[in-house]
Amino acid sequence: MNIRQTIIVLLVAFSCQQAFAQAGTWKRGNHTYTQKGTLTADRYDRQATGTVTFTNVPSDYKEFEALYKEFLGKTPHGTAALMVMAMEMYGRNPQEGERCLRLINYPTNVGSVLPRLKDKLQAKAGDTYGQRYLPAAVLKGATPQNGYAPTLPYTVEMKASVNKHQELQISGDGTVVYVYVMGKGWDTEQRSVELIREPDSQLYKVFNCPALYTGCKRIRGTWGGLK
């Protein structure tokens, strides 16, 4: 085996190792969460992808916190999927949902997220601006035409953005990772989300995500909710 072949073998092995390291399953009661993918702050790969599946939205903050710290928060795609779950939890219970949002969001992003989610997810009946079904708009299989009814288990699919990673220059607070969350609730199905991993931390936080709470297409029919 020559040097070139050796390098190729090592690169393939490294890629497989990275994919395996980010794959796994986490359970709490009858709730099951899985993730797989190669998105990471350690290096930029235009071909990287990430997928998170879950049978249920977390029941409460305690479950959400454990899921974040023990499992999904350790990858960009896991944290992006947690944002979707936190939005749904905010729609069900704004007090508990706000705790979840504050846990996984960078401080400067919280002030942008909460007012918009209040308008979209806590709107009064008859308010045409409200879209209680908004969290479902990025779940696989959910479309305006089918009442935003996703396939089961719920799936969030992501891929690397065309924007490469950036180090925060102003405060040196970590590496920003840009990903696309795929969703058919908008004409532009690639919903850009920025994640940050701070120095000496294994966990990611949502740095910026207006594409997730921008109003989606109006539902046709009645939304059946999420489990």
mmCIF file of C-alpha atoms in Angstrom:
data_model
loop_
_atom_site.group_PDB
_atom_site.id
_atom_site.type_symbol
_atom_site.label_atom_id
_atom_site.label_comp_id
_atom_site.label_asym_id
_atom_site.label_seq_id
_atom_site.Cartn_x
_atom_site.Cartn_y
_atom_site.Cartn_z
ATOM 1 C CA MET A 1 0.000 0.000 0.000
ATOM 2 C CA ASN A 2 1.494 3.357 -1.044
ATOM 3 C CA ILE A 3 1.299 6.612 0.914
ATOM 4 C CA ARG A 4 -1.693 7.918 -1.024
ATOM 5 C CA GLN A 5 -3.696 4.743 -0.410
ATOM 6 C CA THR A 6 -2.766 4.823 3.278
ATOM 7 C CA ILE A 7 -4.001 8.405 3.611
ATOM 8 C CA ILE A 8 -7.302 7.539 1.915
ATOM 9 C CA VAL A 9 -7.841 4.571 4.237
ATOM 10 C CA LEU A 10 -7.122 6.708 7.292
ATOM 11 C CA LEU A 11 -9.498 9.448 6.129
ATOM 12 C CA VAL A 12 -12.286 6.946 5.524
ATOM 13 C CA ALA A 13 -11.712 5.372 8.935
ATOM 14 C CA PHE A 14 -11.758 8.797 10.576
ATOM 15 C CA SER A 15 -15.037 9.704 8.857
ATOM 16 C CA CYS A 16 -16.632 6.437 9.932
ATOM 17 C CA GLN A 17 -15.407 6.939 13.477
ATOM 18 C CA GLN A 18 -16.894 10.444 13.566
ATOM 19 C CA ALA A 19 -20.244 9.205 12.264
ATOM 20 C CA PHE A 20 -20.298 6.380 14.801
ATOM 21 C CA ALA A 21 -19.337 8.715 17.636
ATOM 22 C CA GLN A 22 -22.334 10.923 16.903
ATOM 23 C CA ALA A 23 -24.842 8.087 16.551
ATOM 24 C CA GLY A 24 -26.854 6.562 19.341
ATOM 25 C CA THR A 25 -30.121 6.164 21.219
ATOM 26 C CA TRP A 26 -31.389 7.703 24.454
ATOM 27 C CA LYS A 27 -34.531 6.598 26.300
ATOM 28 C CA ARG A 28 -36.679 7.970 29.078
ATOM 29 C CA GLY A 29 -39.678 5.813 29.935
ATOM 30 C CA ASN A 30 -41.425 4.977 26.652
ATOM 31 C CA HIS A 31 -39.830 7.967 24.900
ATOM 32 C CA THR A 32 -37.014 7.138 22.476
ATOM 33 C CA TYR A 33 -34.615 9.591 20.847
ATOM 34 C CA THR A 34 -31.970 8.759 18.249
ATOM 35 C CA GLN A 35 -29.358 10.770 16.415
ATOM 36 C CA LYS A 36 -26.802 10.150 13.710
ATOM 37 C CA GLY A 37 -24.656 12.444 11.641
ATOM 38 C CA THR A 38 -21.313 14.034 10.938
ATOM 39 C CA LEU A 39 -22.008 17.697 11.703
ATOM 40 C CA THR A 40 -19.468 19.007 14.212
ATOM 41 C CA ALA A 41 -17.692 22.205 15.234
ATOM 42 C CA ASP A 42 -14.343 20.394 14.988
ATOM 43 C CA ARG A 43 -14.210 20.682 11.216
ATOM 44 C CA TYR A 44 -16.299 21.947 8.284
ATOM 45 C CA ASP A 45 -17.576 19.374 5.812
ATOM 46 C CA ARG A 46 -19.947 20.585 3.096
ATOM 47 C CA GLN A 47 -21.293 17.030 2.750
ATOM 48 C CA ALA A 48 -22.034 16.570 6.464
ATOM 49 C CA THR A 49 -25.579 15.700 7.500
ATOM 50 C CA GLY A 50 -27.521 15.018 10.662
ATOM 51 C CA THR A 51 -30.772 13.260 11.538
ATOM 52 C CA VAL A 52 -32.682 13.175 14.823
ATOM 53 C CA THR A 53 -35.760 11.043 15.459
ATOM 54 C CA PHE A 54 -38.045 11.021 18.478
ATOM 55 C CA THR A 55 -41.205 9.170 19.398
ATOM 56 C CA ASN A 56 -42.517 11.919 21.661
ATOM 57 C CA VAL A 57 -41.857 15.504 22.654
ATOM 58 C CA PRO A 58 -40.282 15.563 26.157
ATOM 59 C CA SER A 59 -42.919 15.487 28.892
ATOM 60 C CA ASP A 60 -41.367 18.206 31.049
ATOM 61 C CA TYR A 61 -38.312 20.359 31.703
ATOM 62 C CA LYS A 62 -36.584 17.637 33.709
ATOM 63 C CA GLU A 63 -36.673 15.217 30.790
ATOM 64 C CA PHE A 64 -35.684 17.957 28.341
ATOM 65 C CA GLU A 65 -32.699 19.014 30.459
ATOM 66 C CA ALA A 66 -31.428 15.449 30.783
ATOM 67 C CA LEU A 67 -31.889 14.866 27.054
ATOM 68 C CA TYR A 68 -29.887 17.995 26.299
ATOM 69 C CA LYS A 69 -27.025 17.427 28.734
ATOM 70 C CA GLU A 70 -26.673 13.689 28.322
ATOM 71 C CA PHE A 71 -27.328 13.205 24.625
ATOM 72 C CA LEU A 72 -28.608 15.644 21.999
ATOM 73 C CA GLY A 73 -26.772 18.741 23.208
ATOM 74 C CA LYS A 74 -23.431 17.195 22.256
ATOM 75 C CA THR A 75 -23.998 17.670 18.508
ATOM 76 C CA PRO A 76 -25.144 20.616 16.355
ATOM 77 C CA HIS A 77 -27.967 18.587 14.811
ATOM 78 C CA GLY A 78 -29.105 17.311 18.193
ATOM 79 C CA THR A 79 -29.317 20.836 19.565
ATOM 80 C CA ALA A 80 -31.145 22.113 16.479
ATOM 81 C CA ALA A 81 -33.723 19.353 16.912
ATOM 82 C CA LEU A 82 -34.079 20.284 20.594
ATOM 83 C CA MET A 83 -35.049 23.782 19.476
ATOM 84 C CA VAL A 84 -38.007 22.304 17.622
ATOM 85 C CA MET A 85 -39.012 20.325 20.712
ATOM 86 C CA ALA A 86 -38.652 23.399 22.944
ATOM 87 C CA MET A 87 -40.907 25.395 20.624
ATOM 88 C CA GLU A 88 -43.597 22.739 20.903
ATOM 89 C CA MET A 89 -43.205 22.638 24.683
ATOM 90 C CA TYR A 90 -43.587 26.426 24.781
ATOM 91 C CA GLY A 91 -46.823 26.084 22.835
ATOM 92 C CA ARG A 92 -48.143 23.636 25.434
ATOM 93 C CA ASN A 93 -46.862 25.373 28.547
ATOM 94 C CA PRO A 94 -45.163 28.779 28.120
ATOM 95 C CA GLN A 95 -43.546 28.781 31.563
ATOM 96 C CA GLU A 96 -41.943 25.383 31.206
ATOM 97 C CA GLY A 97 -41.200 25.945 27.529
ATOM 98 C CA GLU A 98 -39.392 29.181 28.320
ATOM 99 C CA ARG A 99 -37.108 27.318 30.731
ATOM 100 C CA CYS A 100 -36.249 24.887 27.950
ATOM 101 C CA LEU A 101 -35.593 27.693 25.483
ATOM 102 C CA ARG A 102 -33.329 29.536 27.916
ATOM 103 C CA LEU A 103 -31.410 26.343 28.606
ATOM 104 C CA ILE A 104 -30.392 25.668 25.003
ATOM 105 C CA ASN A 105 -30.211 29.178 23.548
ATOM 106 C CA TYR A 106 -27.281 31.575 23.637
ATOM 107 C CA PRO A 107 -28.274 34.532 25.871
ATOM 108 C CA THR A 108 -28.428 37.046 23.020
ATOM 109 C CA ASN A 109 -30.846 34.821 21.088
ATOM 110 C CA VAL A 110 -33.401 34.373 23.858
ATOM 111 C CA GLY A 111 -34.644 37.949 23.556
ATOM 112 C CA SER A 112 -35.338 37.440 19.863
ATOM 113 C CA VAL A 113 -37.003 34.047 20.182
ATOM 114 C CA LEU A 114 -39.478 34.529 23.024
ATOM 115 C CA PRO A 115 -41.524 37.488 21.694
ATOM 116 C CA ARG A 116 -41.997 35.859 18.305
ATOM 117 C CA LEU A 117 -42.971 32.497 19.764
ATOM 118 C CA LYS A 118 -45.451 34.200 22.073
ATOM 119 C CA ASP A 119 -47.120 35.777 19.048
ATOM 120 C CA LYS A 120 -47.109 32.568 16.997
ATOM 121 C CA LEU A 121 -47.717 29.851 19.594
ATOM 122 C CA GLN A 122 -49.715 31.624 22.315
ATOM 123 C CA ALA A 123 -52.078 33.572 20.067
ATOM 124 C CA LYS A 124 -55.731 33.809 21.033
ATOM 125 C CA ALA A 125 -58.317 31.850 19.094
ATOM 126 C CA GLY A 126 -59.140 33.589 15.852
ATOM 127 C CA ASP A 127 -55.850 35.486 15.672
ATOM 128 C CA THR A 128 -54.743 34.960 12.064
ATOM 129 C CA TYR A 129 -51.104 35.645 13.018
ATOM 130 C CA GLY A 130 -50.994 32.643 15.301
ATOM 131 C CA GLN A 131 -49.623 29.333 14.017
ATOM 132 C CA ARG A 132 -49.751 26.740 16.765
ATOM 133 C CA TYR A 133 -48.586 24.128 14.261
ATOM 134 C CA LEU A 134 -45.321 25.987 13.505
ATOM 135 C CA PRO A 135 -43.003 23.498 15.337
ATOM 136 C CA ALA A 136 -44.283 20.699 13.092
ATOM 137 C CA ALA A 137 -43.356 22.532 9.891
ATOM 138 C CA VAL A 138 -39.805 21.119 9.869
ATOM 139 C CA LEU A 139 -40.742 17.539 10.721
ATOM 140 C CA LYS A 140 -40.375 15.006 7.936
ATOM 141 C CA GLY A 141 -43.619 14.325 6.118
ATOM 142 C CA ALA A 142 -45.432 17.410 7.421
ATOM 143 C CA THR A 143 -46.866 19.728 4.763
ATOM 144 C CA PRO A 144 -49.544 22.432 4.722
ATOM 145 C CA GLN A 145 -51.640 20.164 2.524
ATOM 146 C CA ASN A 146 -51.766 17.273 5.027
ATOM 147 C CA GLY A 147 -52.421 19.480 8.049
ATOM 148 C CA TYR A 148 -48.747 19.359 9.103
ATOM 149 C CA ALA A 149 -49.063 15.703 10.069
ATOM 150 C CA PRO A 150 -45.494 14.314 10.229
ATOM 151 C CA THR A 151 -44.485 10.715 9.735
ATOM 152 C CA LEU A 152 -43.664 8.630 12.812
ATOM 153 C CA PRO A 153 -41.298 8.590 14.537
ATOM 154 C CA TYR A 154 -40.839 12.342 14.231
ATOM 155 C CA THR A 155 -37.741 13.147 12.181
ATOM 156 C CA VAL A 156 -35.671 16.307 11.793
ATOM 157 C CA GLU A 157 -33.252 16.202 8.859
ATOM 158 C CA MET A 158 -30.296 18.587 8.545
ATOM 159 C CA LYS A 159 -27.253 19.230 6.387
ATOM 160 C CA ALA A 160 -24.245 21.513 6.388
ATOM 161 C CA SER A 161 -24.750 25.089 5.242
ATOM 162 C CA VAL A 162 -22.693 26.643 2.464
ATOM 163 C CA ASN A 163 -21.355 28.968 5.176
ATOM 164 C CA LYS A 164 -18.212 27.644 6.832
ATOM 165 C CA HIS A 165 -17.655 27.635 10.596
ATOM 166 C CA GLN A 166 -16.639 30.907 12.195
ATOM 167 C CA GLU A 167 -14.860 31.795 15.389
ATOM 168 C CA LEU A 168 -16.446 34.677 17.278
ATOM 169 C CA GLN A 169 -13.923 37.468 16.995
ATOM 170 C CA ILE A 170 -15.449 39.995 19.371
ATOM 171 C CA SER A 171 -15.573 38.024 22.594
ATOM 172 C CA GLY A 172 -13.931 34.734 21.648
ATOM 173 C CA ASP A 173 -16.953 32.804 22.848
ATOM 174 C CA GLY A 174 -16.581 29.773 20.632
ATOM 175 C CA THR A 175 -17.186 28.260 17.208
ATOM 176 C CA VAL A 176 -20.368 28.991 15.254
ATOM 177 C CA VAL A 177 -21.690 26.149 13.085
ATOM 178 C CA TYR A 178 -24.190 26.854 10.301
ATOM 179 C CA VAL A 179 -26.688 24.146 9.382
ATOM 180 C CA TYR A 180 -29.793 23.824 7.255
ATOM 181 C CA VAL A 181 -32.865 22.285 8.879
ATOM 182 C CA MET A 182 -35.071 20.886 6.150
ATOM 183 C CA GLY A 183 -38.803 21.627 6.221
ATOM 184 C CA LYS A 184 -41.650 21.806 3.715
ATOM 185 C CA GLY A 185 -43.556 24.519 5.545
ATOM 186 C CA TRP A 186 -41.920 27.258 3.474
ATOM 187 C CA ASP A 187 -41.008 27.905 -0.150
ATOM 188 C CA THR A 188 -37.373 27.899 0.957
ATOM 189 C CA GLU A 189 -37.121 24.460 2.506
ATOM 190 C CA GLN A 190 -33.587 24.991 3.855
ATOM 191 C CA ARG A 191 -34.075 26.756 7.205
ATOM 192 C CA SER A 192 -30.774 28.232 8.357
ATOM 193 C CA VAL A 193 -29.839 27.731 12.021
ATOM 194 C CA GLU A 194 -26.626 28.775 13.762
ATOM 195 C CA LEU A 195 -25.238 26.744 16.658
ATOM 196 C CA ILE A 196 -22.346 27.645 18.931
ATOM 197 C CA ARG A 197 -20.047 25.521 21.034
ATOM 198 C CA GLU A 198 -18.309 27.569 23.686
ATOM 199 C CA PRO A 199 -14.712 26.928 24.804
ATOM 200 C CA ASP A 200 -14.255 24.013 27.211
ATOM 201 C CA SER A 201 -17.856 22.896 26.708
ATOM 202 C CA GLN A 202 -19.169 19.690 25.158
ATOM 203 C CA LEU A 203 -22.607 21.204 24.629
ATOM 204 C CA TYR A 204 -23.909 23.345 21.790
ATOM 205 C CA LYS A 205 -26.375 26.211 22.059
ATOM 206 C CA VAL A 206 -28.644 27.831 19.481
ATOM 207 C CA PHE A 207 -26.947 31.071 18.457
ATOM 208 C CA ASN A 208 -29.450 32.369 15.897
ATOM 209 C CA CYS A 209 -32.545 30.815 14.329
ATOM 210 C CA PRO A 210 -35.091 33.289 12.860
ATOM 211 C CA ALA A 211 -35.839 30.862 10.031
ATOM 212 C CA LEU A 212 -37.427 28.462 12.530
ATOM 213 C CA TYR A 213 -39.923 30.951 13.941
ATOM 214 C CA THR A 214 -40.697 32.841 10.737
ATOM 215 C CA GLY A 215 -44.309 32.194 9.827
ATOM 216 C CA CYS A 216 -44.808 29.102 7.679
ATOM 217 C CA LYS A 217 -47.461 28.418 5.039
ATOM 218 C CA ARG A 218 -51.041 28.407 6.274
ATOM 219 C CA ILE A 219 -52.419 25.011 7.189
ATOM 220 C CA ARG A 220 -55.059 23.304 5.117
ATOM 221 C CA GLY A 221 -57.391 21.444 7.387
ATOM 222 C CA THR A 222 -56.949 20.915 11.113
ATOM 223 C CA TRP A 223 -53.715 20.260 12.956
ATOM 224 C CA GLY A 224 -53.776 17.062 14.994
ATOM 225 C CA GLY A 225 -50.988 18.052 17.397
ATOM 226 C CA LEU A 226 -47.843 16.126 18.365
ATOM 227 C CA LYS A 227 -47.364 13.328 20.875
#
